Short mmCIF file of N, CA, C and O in Angstrom, two decimals:
data_model
loop_
_atom_site.label_atom_id
_atom_site.label_comp_id
_atom_site.label_asym_id
_atom_site.label_seq_id
_atom_site.Cartn_x
_atom_site.Cartn_y
_atom_site.Cartn_z
N UNK A 385 0.85 -1.18 0.00
CA UNK A 385 0.00 0.00 0.00
C UNK A 385 0.89 1.24 0.00
O UNK A 385 1.82 1.35 0.80
N UNK A 386 0.57 2.15 -0.89
CA UNK A 386 1.27 3.43 -0.94
C UNK A 386 0.53 4.40 -0.01
O UNK A 386 -0.69 4.53 -0.09
N UNK A 387 1.26 5.06 0.86
CA UNK A 387 0.66 6.03 1.79
C UNK A 387 1.21 7.40 1.45
O UNK A 387 2.43 7.60 1.40
N UNK A 388 0.30 8.35 1.20
CA UNK A 388 0.69 9.70 0.82
C UNK A 388 0.07 10.71 1.77
O UNK A 388 -1.06 10.52 2.23
N UNK A 389 0.78 11.79 2.03
CA UNK A 389 0.23 12.90 2.80
C UNK A 389 -0.15 14.00 1.82
O UNK A 389 0.62 14.33 0.92
N UNK A 390 -1.32 14.58 2.00
CA UNK A 390 -1.80 15.66 1.13
C UNK A 390 -2.49 16.69 1.99
O UNK A 390 -3.05 16.37 3.03
N UNK A 391 -2.50 17.92 1.55
CA UNK A 391 -3.22 19.01 2.20
C UNK A 391 -4.42 19.37 1.36
O UNK A 391 -4.55 18.93 0.21
N UNK A 392 -5.32 20.18 1.92
CA UNK A 392 -6.51 20.61 1.19
C UNK A 392 -6.10 21.21 -0.16
O UNK A 392 -5.13 21.96 -0.24
N UNK A 393 -6.84 20.85 -1.18
CA UNK A 393 -6.65 21.28 -2.58
C UNK A 393 -5.46 20.62 -3.26
O UNK A 393 -5.22 20.89 -4.44
N UNK A 394 -4.74 19.76 -2.57
CA UNK A 394 -3.68 19.00 -3.24
C UNK A 394 -4.28 17.75 -3.86
O UNK A 394 -5.35 17.29 -3.45
N UNK A 395 -3.58 17.22 -4.85
CA UNK A 395 -4.14 16.12 -5.63
C UNK A 395 -3.21 14.92 -5.67
O UNK A 395 -2.02 15.01 -5.40
N UNK A 396 -3.81 13.81 -6.06
CA UNK A 396 -3.10 12.56 -6.34
C UNK A 396 -3.55 12.12 -7.72
O UNK A 396 -4.75 12.12 -8.02
N UNK A 397 -2.62 11.78 -8.59
CA UNK A 397 -2.94 11.30 -9.93
C UNK A 397 -2.78 9.78 -9.97
O UNK A 397 -1.81 9.24 -9.46
N UNK A 398 -3.75 9.11 -10.56
CA UNK A 398 -3.68 7.67 -10.77
C UNK A 398 -3.76 7.45 -12.28
O UNK A 398 -4.79 7.73 -12.90
N UNK A 399 -2.67 7.01 -12.85
CA UNK A 399 -2.62 6.87 -14.30
C UNK A 399 -2.76 8.23 -14.96
O UNK A 399 -2.44 9.27 -14.38
N UNK A 400 -3.24 8.21 -16.21
CA UNK A 400 -3.36 9.46 -16.96
C UNK A 400 -4.69 10.16 -16.76
O UNK A 400 -4.82 11.34 -17.09
N UNK A 401 -5.71 9.44 -16.26
CA UNK A 401 -7.04 10.04 -16.30
C UNK A 401 -7.85 9.96 -15.01
O UNK A 401 -9.06 10.14 -15.03
N UNK A 402 -7.20 9.71 -13.89
CA UNK A 402 -7.90 9.70 -12.60
C UNK A 402 -7.18 10.66 -11.65
O UNK A 402 -5.96 10.57 -11.48
N UNK A 403 -7.95 11.57 -11.07
CA UNK A 403 -7.39 12.55 -10.14
C UNK A 403 -8.20 12.52 -8.85
O UNK A 403 -9.43 12.58 -8.87
N UNK A 404 -7.50 12.42 -7.73
CA UNK A 404 -8.10 12.49 -6.40
C UNK A 404 -7.70 13.84 -5.81
O UNK A 404 -6.52 14.17 -5.76
N UNK A 405 -8.69 14.60 -5.36
CA UNK A 405 -8.43 15.91 -4.77
C UNK A 405 -8.92 15.93 -3.32
O UNK A 405 -10.03 15.48 -3.04
N UNK A 406 -8.08 16.43 -2.42
CA UNK A 406 -8.49 16.58 -1.02
C UNK A 406 -9.32 17.86 -0.95
O UNK A 406 -8.85 18.96 -1.24
N UNK A 407 -10.58 17.70 -0.56
CA UNK A 407 -11.52 18.83 -0.53
C UNK A 407 -11.57 19.48 0.85
O UNK A 407 -11.54 20.69 0.99
N UNK A 408 -11.65 18.64 1.88
CA UNK A 408 -11.82 19.17 3.24
C UNK A 408 -11.32 18.14 4.25
O UNK A 408 -11.45 16.94 4.04
N UNK A 409 -10.73 18.63 5.34
CA UNK A 409 -10.34 17.78 6.46
C UNK A 409 -10.97 18.38 7.70
O UNK A 409 -10.76 19.55 8.02
N UNK A 410 -11.80 17.56 8.38
CA UNK A 410 -12.47 18.04 9.59
C UNK A 410 -12.42 16.91 10.62
O UNK A 410 -13.10 15.91 10.48
N UNK A 411 -11.60 17.08 11.64
CA UNK A 411 -11.45 16.03 12.65
C UNK A 411 -10.88 14.78 12.02
O UNK A 411 -9.84 14.82 11.36
N UNK A 412 -11.60 13.66 12.17
CA UNK A 412 -11.12 12.40 11.61
C UNK A 412 -11.80 12.08 10.28
O UNK A 412 -11.73 10.96 9.79
N UNK A 413 -12.42 13.07 9.66
CA UNK A 413 -13.11 12.86 8.39
C UNK A 413 -12.42 13.66 7.29
O UNK A 413 -12.05 14.82 7.48
N UNK A 414 -12.23 13.01 6.15
CA UNK A 414 -11.61 13.65 4.99
C UNK A 414 -12.57 13.56 3.83
O UNK A 414 -13.07 12.48 3.51
N UNK A 415 -12.85 14.69 3.18
CA UNK A 415 -13.68 14.69 1.97
C UNK A 415 -12.75 14.74 0.78
O UNK A 415 -11.84 15.57 0.73
N UNK A 416 -12.99 13.82 -0.16
CA UNK A 416 -12.17 13.78 -1.36
C UNK A 416 -13.07 13.90 -2.58
O UNK A 416 -14.24 13.54 -2.56
N UNK A 417 -12.50 14.41 -3.64
CA UNK A 417 -13.17 14.44 -4.93
C UNK A 417 -12.45 13.49 -5.86
O UNK A 417 -11.22 13.40 -5.83
N UNK A 418 -13.21 12.78 -6.68
CA UNK A 418 -12.63 11.83 -7.62
C UNK A 418 -13.05 12.24 -9.02
O UNK A 418 -14.24 12.32 -9.32
N UNK A 419 -12.08 12.51 -9.87
CA UNK A 419 -12.34 12.77 -11.28
C UNK A 419 -11.84 11.56 -12.06
O UNK A 419 -10.66 11.22 -11.98
N UNK A 420 -12.76 10.91 -12.78
CA UNK A 420 -12.40 9.72 -13.55
C UNK A 420 -13.34 9.63 -14.74
O UNK A 420 -14.46 10.15 -14.70
N UNK A 421 -12.93 8.93 -15.79
CA UNK A 421 -13.82 8.72 -16.93
C UNK A 421 -15.07 7.97 -16.50
O UNK A 421 -15.04 7.21 -15.52
N UNK A 422 -16.18 8.17 -17.20
CA UNK A 422 -17.42 7.49 -16.86
C UNK A 422 -17.28 5.98 -16.94
O UNK A 422 -18.03 5.26 -16.29
N UNK A 423 -16.33 5.50 -17.70
CA UNK A 423 -16.14 4.05 -17.84
C UNK A 423 -15.50 3.43 -16.60
O UNK A 423 -15.50 2.21 -16.44
N UNK A 424 -14.96 4.27 -15.70
CA UNK A 424 -14.34 3.78 -14.47
C UNK A 424 -15.38 3.89 -13.35
O UNK A 424 -15.87 4.97 -13.04
N UNK A 425 -15.71 2.76 -12.76
CA UNK A 425 -16.68 2.75 -11.67
C UNK A 425 -15.97 3.09 -10.37
O UNK A 425 -14.94 2.51 -10.05
N UNK A 426 -16.54 4.05 -9.63
CA UNK A 426 -15.97 4.49 -8.36
C UNK A 426 -17.03 4.31 -7.28
O UNK A 426 -18.13 4.85 -7.42
N UNK A 427 -16.73 3.52 -6.26
CA UNK A 427 -17.68 3.24 -5.18
C UNK A 427 -17.01 3.43 -3.83
O UNK A 427 -15.80 3.21 -3.70
N UNK A 428 -17.80 3.77 -2.82
CA UNK A 428 -17.32 3.64 -1.45
C UNK A 428 -17.22 2.15 -1.17
O UNK A 428 -17.98 1.36 -1.72
N UNK A 429 -16.30 1.76 -0.32
CA UNK A 429 -16.06 0.33 -0.07
C UNK A 429 -17.32 -0.39 0.40
O UNK A 429 -17.63 -1.49 -0.06
N UNK A 430 -18.09 0.22 1.32
CA UNK A 430 -19.27 -0.46 1.84
C UNK A 430 -20.33 -0.65 0.76
O UNK A 430 -21.04 -1.66 0.74
N UNK A 431 -20.41 0.28 -0.18
CA UNK A 431 -21.36 0.13 -1.30
C UNK A 431 -20.87 -0.98 -2.23
O UNK A 431 -21.64 -1.83 -2.68
N UNK A 432 -19.57 -0.98 -2.53
CA UNK A 432 -18.99 -2.01 -3.38
C UNK A 432 -19.23 -3.40 -2.78
O UNK A 432 -19.64 -4.33 -3.48
N UNK A 433 -19.00 -3.54 -1.47
CA UNK A 433 -19.21 -4.83 -0.80
C UNK A 433 -20.68 -5.26 -0.86
O UNK A 433 -20.98 -6.44 -1.07
N UNK A 434 -21.59 -4.31 -0.70
CA UNK A 434 -23.03 -4.63 -0.78
C UNK A 434 -23.40 -5.08 -2.19
O UNK A 434 -24.17 -6.03 -2.36
N UNK A 435 -22.85 -4.43 -3.20
CA UNK A 435 -23.11 -4.83 -4.58
C UNK A 435 -22.59 -6.25 -4.82
O UNK A 435 -23.28 -7.08 -5.43
N UNK A 436 -21.39 -6.53 -4.35
CA UNK A 436 -20.81 -7.86 -4.52
C UNK A 436 -21.68 -8.92 -3.84
O UNK A 436 -21.92 -9.99 -4.39
N UNK A 437 -22.15 -8.61 -2.64
CA UNK A 437 -22.99 -9.54 -1.89
C UNK A 437 -24.29 -9.82 -2.64
O UNK A 437 -24.71 -10.97 -2.77
N UNK A 438 -24.91 -8.76 -3.17
CA UNK A 438 -26.15 -8.92 -3.93
C UNK A 438 -25.91 -9.72 -5.20
O UNK A 438 -26.74 -10.56 -5.58
N UNK A 439 -24.80 -9.48 -5.87
CA UNK A 439 -24.48 -10.22 -7.09
C UNK A 439 -24.30 -11.70 -6.80
O UNK A 439 -24.77 -12.56 -7.55
N UNK A 440 -23.61 -12.02 -5.71
CA UNK A 440 -23.41 -13.42 -5.33
C UNK A 440 -24.75 -14.08 -4.98
O UNK A 440 -25.02 -15.20 -5.38
N UNK A 441 -25.59 -13.36 -4.25
CA UNK A 441 -26.91 -13.90 -3.88
C UNK A 441 -27.75 -14.13 -5.12
O UNK A 441 -28.45 -15.14 -5.24
N UNK A 442 -27.69 -13.20 -6.06
CA UNK A 442 -28.47 -13.35 -7.30
C UNK A 442 -27.96 -14.54 -8.11
O UNK A 442 -28.76 -15.28 -8.70
N UNK A 443 -26.65 -14.73 -8.13
CA UNK A 443 -26.08 -15.86 -8.88
C UNK A 443 -26.52 -17.18 -8.28
O UNK A 443 -26.89 -18.12 -8.99
N UNK A 444 -26.52 -17.27 -6.98
CA UNK A 444 -26.97 -18.48 -6.29
C UNK A 444 -28.47 -18.67 -6.51
O UNK A 444 -28.94 -19.76 -6.80
N UNK A 445 -29.22 -17.59 -6.43
CA UNK A 445 -30.66 -17.65 -6.65
C UNK A 445 -30.99 -18.11 -8.05
O UNK A 445 -31.90 -18.91 -8.26
N UNK A 446 -30.24 -17.64 -9.03
CA UNK A 446 -30.47 -18.06 -10.41
C UNK A 446 -30.19 -19.54 -10.58
O UNK A 446 -30.92 -20.24 -11.26
N UNK A 447 -29.15 -20.03 -9.94
CA UNK A 447 -28.82 -21.45 -10.05
C UNK A 447 -29.94 -22.29 -9.46
O UNK A 447 -30.33 -23.31 -10.02
N UNK A 448 -30.47 -21.87 -8.33
CA UNK A 448 -31.56 -22.60 -7.69
C UNK A 448 -32.79 -22.55 -8.59
O UNK A 448 -33.46 -23.56 -8.81
N UNK A 449 -33.09 -21.40 -9.16
CA UNK A 449 -34.24 -21.27 -10.04
C UNK A 449 -34.09 -22.14 -11.27
O UNK A 449 -35.04 -22.81 -11.68
N UNK A 450 -32.92 -22.17 -11.86
CA UNK A 450 -32.69 -23.00 -13.03
C UNK A 450 -32.82 -24.48 -12.69
O UNK A 450 -33.38 -25.26 -13.46
N UNK A 451 -32.32 -24.86 -11.53
CA UNK A 451 -32.43 -26.24 -11.10
C UNK A 451 -33.90 -26.62 -10.90
O UNK A 451 -34.33 -27.68 -11.33
N UNK A 452 -34.65 -25.74 -10.29
CA UNK A 452 -36.09 -25.99 -10.09
C UNK A 452 -36.82 -26.10 -11.41
O UNK A 452 -37.66 -26.98 -11.61
N UNK A 453 -36.50 -25.23 -12.36
CA UNK A 453 -37.12 -25.29 -13.68
C UNK A 453 -36.76 -26.59 -14.39
O UNK A 453 -37.61 -27.22 -15.03
N UNK A 454 -35.53 -26.99 -14.25
CA UNK A 454 -35.07 -28.23 -14.88
C UNK A 454 -35.85 -29.42 -14.35
O UNK A 454 -36.26 -30.30 -15.11
N UNK A 455 -36.11 -29.45 -13.05
CA UNK A 455 -36.87 -30.54 -12.45
C UNK A 455 -38.30 -30.54 -12.97
O UNK A 455 -38.88 -31.59 -13.22
N UNK A 456 -38.89 -29.37 -13.12
CA UNK A 456 -40.25 -29.27 -13.63
C UNK A 456 -40.37 -29.78 -15.06
O UNK A 456 -41.32 -30.45 -15.43
N UNK A 457 -39.39 -29.43 -15.86
CA UNK A 457 -39.40 -29.83 -17.27
C UNK A 457 -39.26 -31.35 -17.40
O UNK A 457 -39.90 -31.97 -18.24
N UNK A 458 -38.43 -31.94 -16.56
CA UNK A 458 -38.15 -33.38 -16.66
C UNK A 458 -39.25 -34.25 -16.04
O UNK A 458 -39.18 -35.46 -16.13
N UNK A 459 -40.26 -33.68 -15.45
CA UNK A 459 -41.32 -34.49 -14.83
C UNK A 459 -42.29 -34.98 -15.85
O UNK A 459 -42.63 -34.51 -16.83
#
């Protein structure tokens, strides 16, 4: 993990087209701005984890549904 120190209005560049800007620091909270192409998905970690969980549940649900349909067809 790369650890960087930045002050308000300072930036971090990731590759050629992603920029992270420090917007505000208040106590133990830091507000950042992310500039990235629309093709790059940017999520807070807890949102990303929730999406992953829902995707896994849907995949398992689909498998169960397909199995149930298969049993119905073969009867």
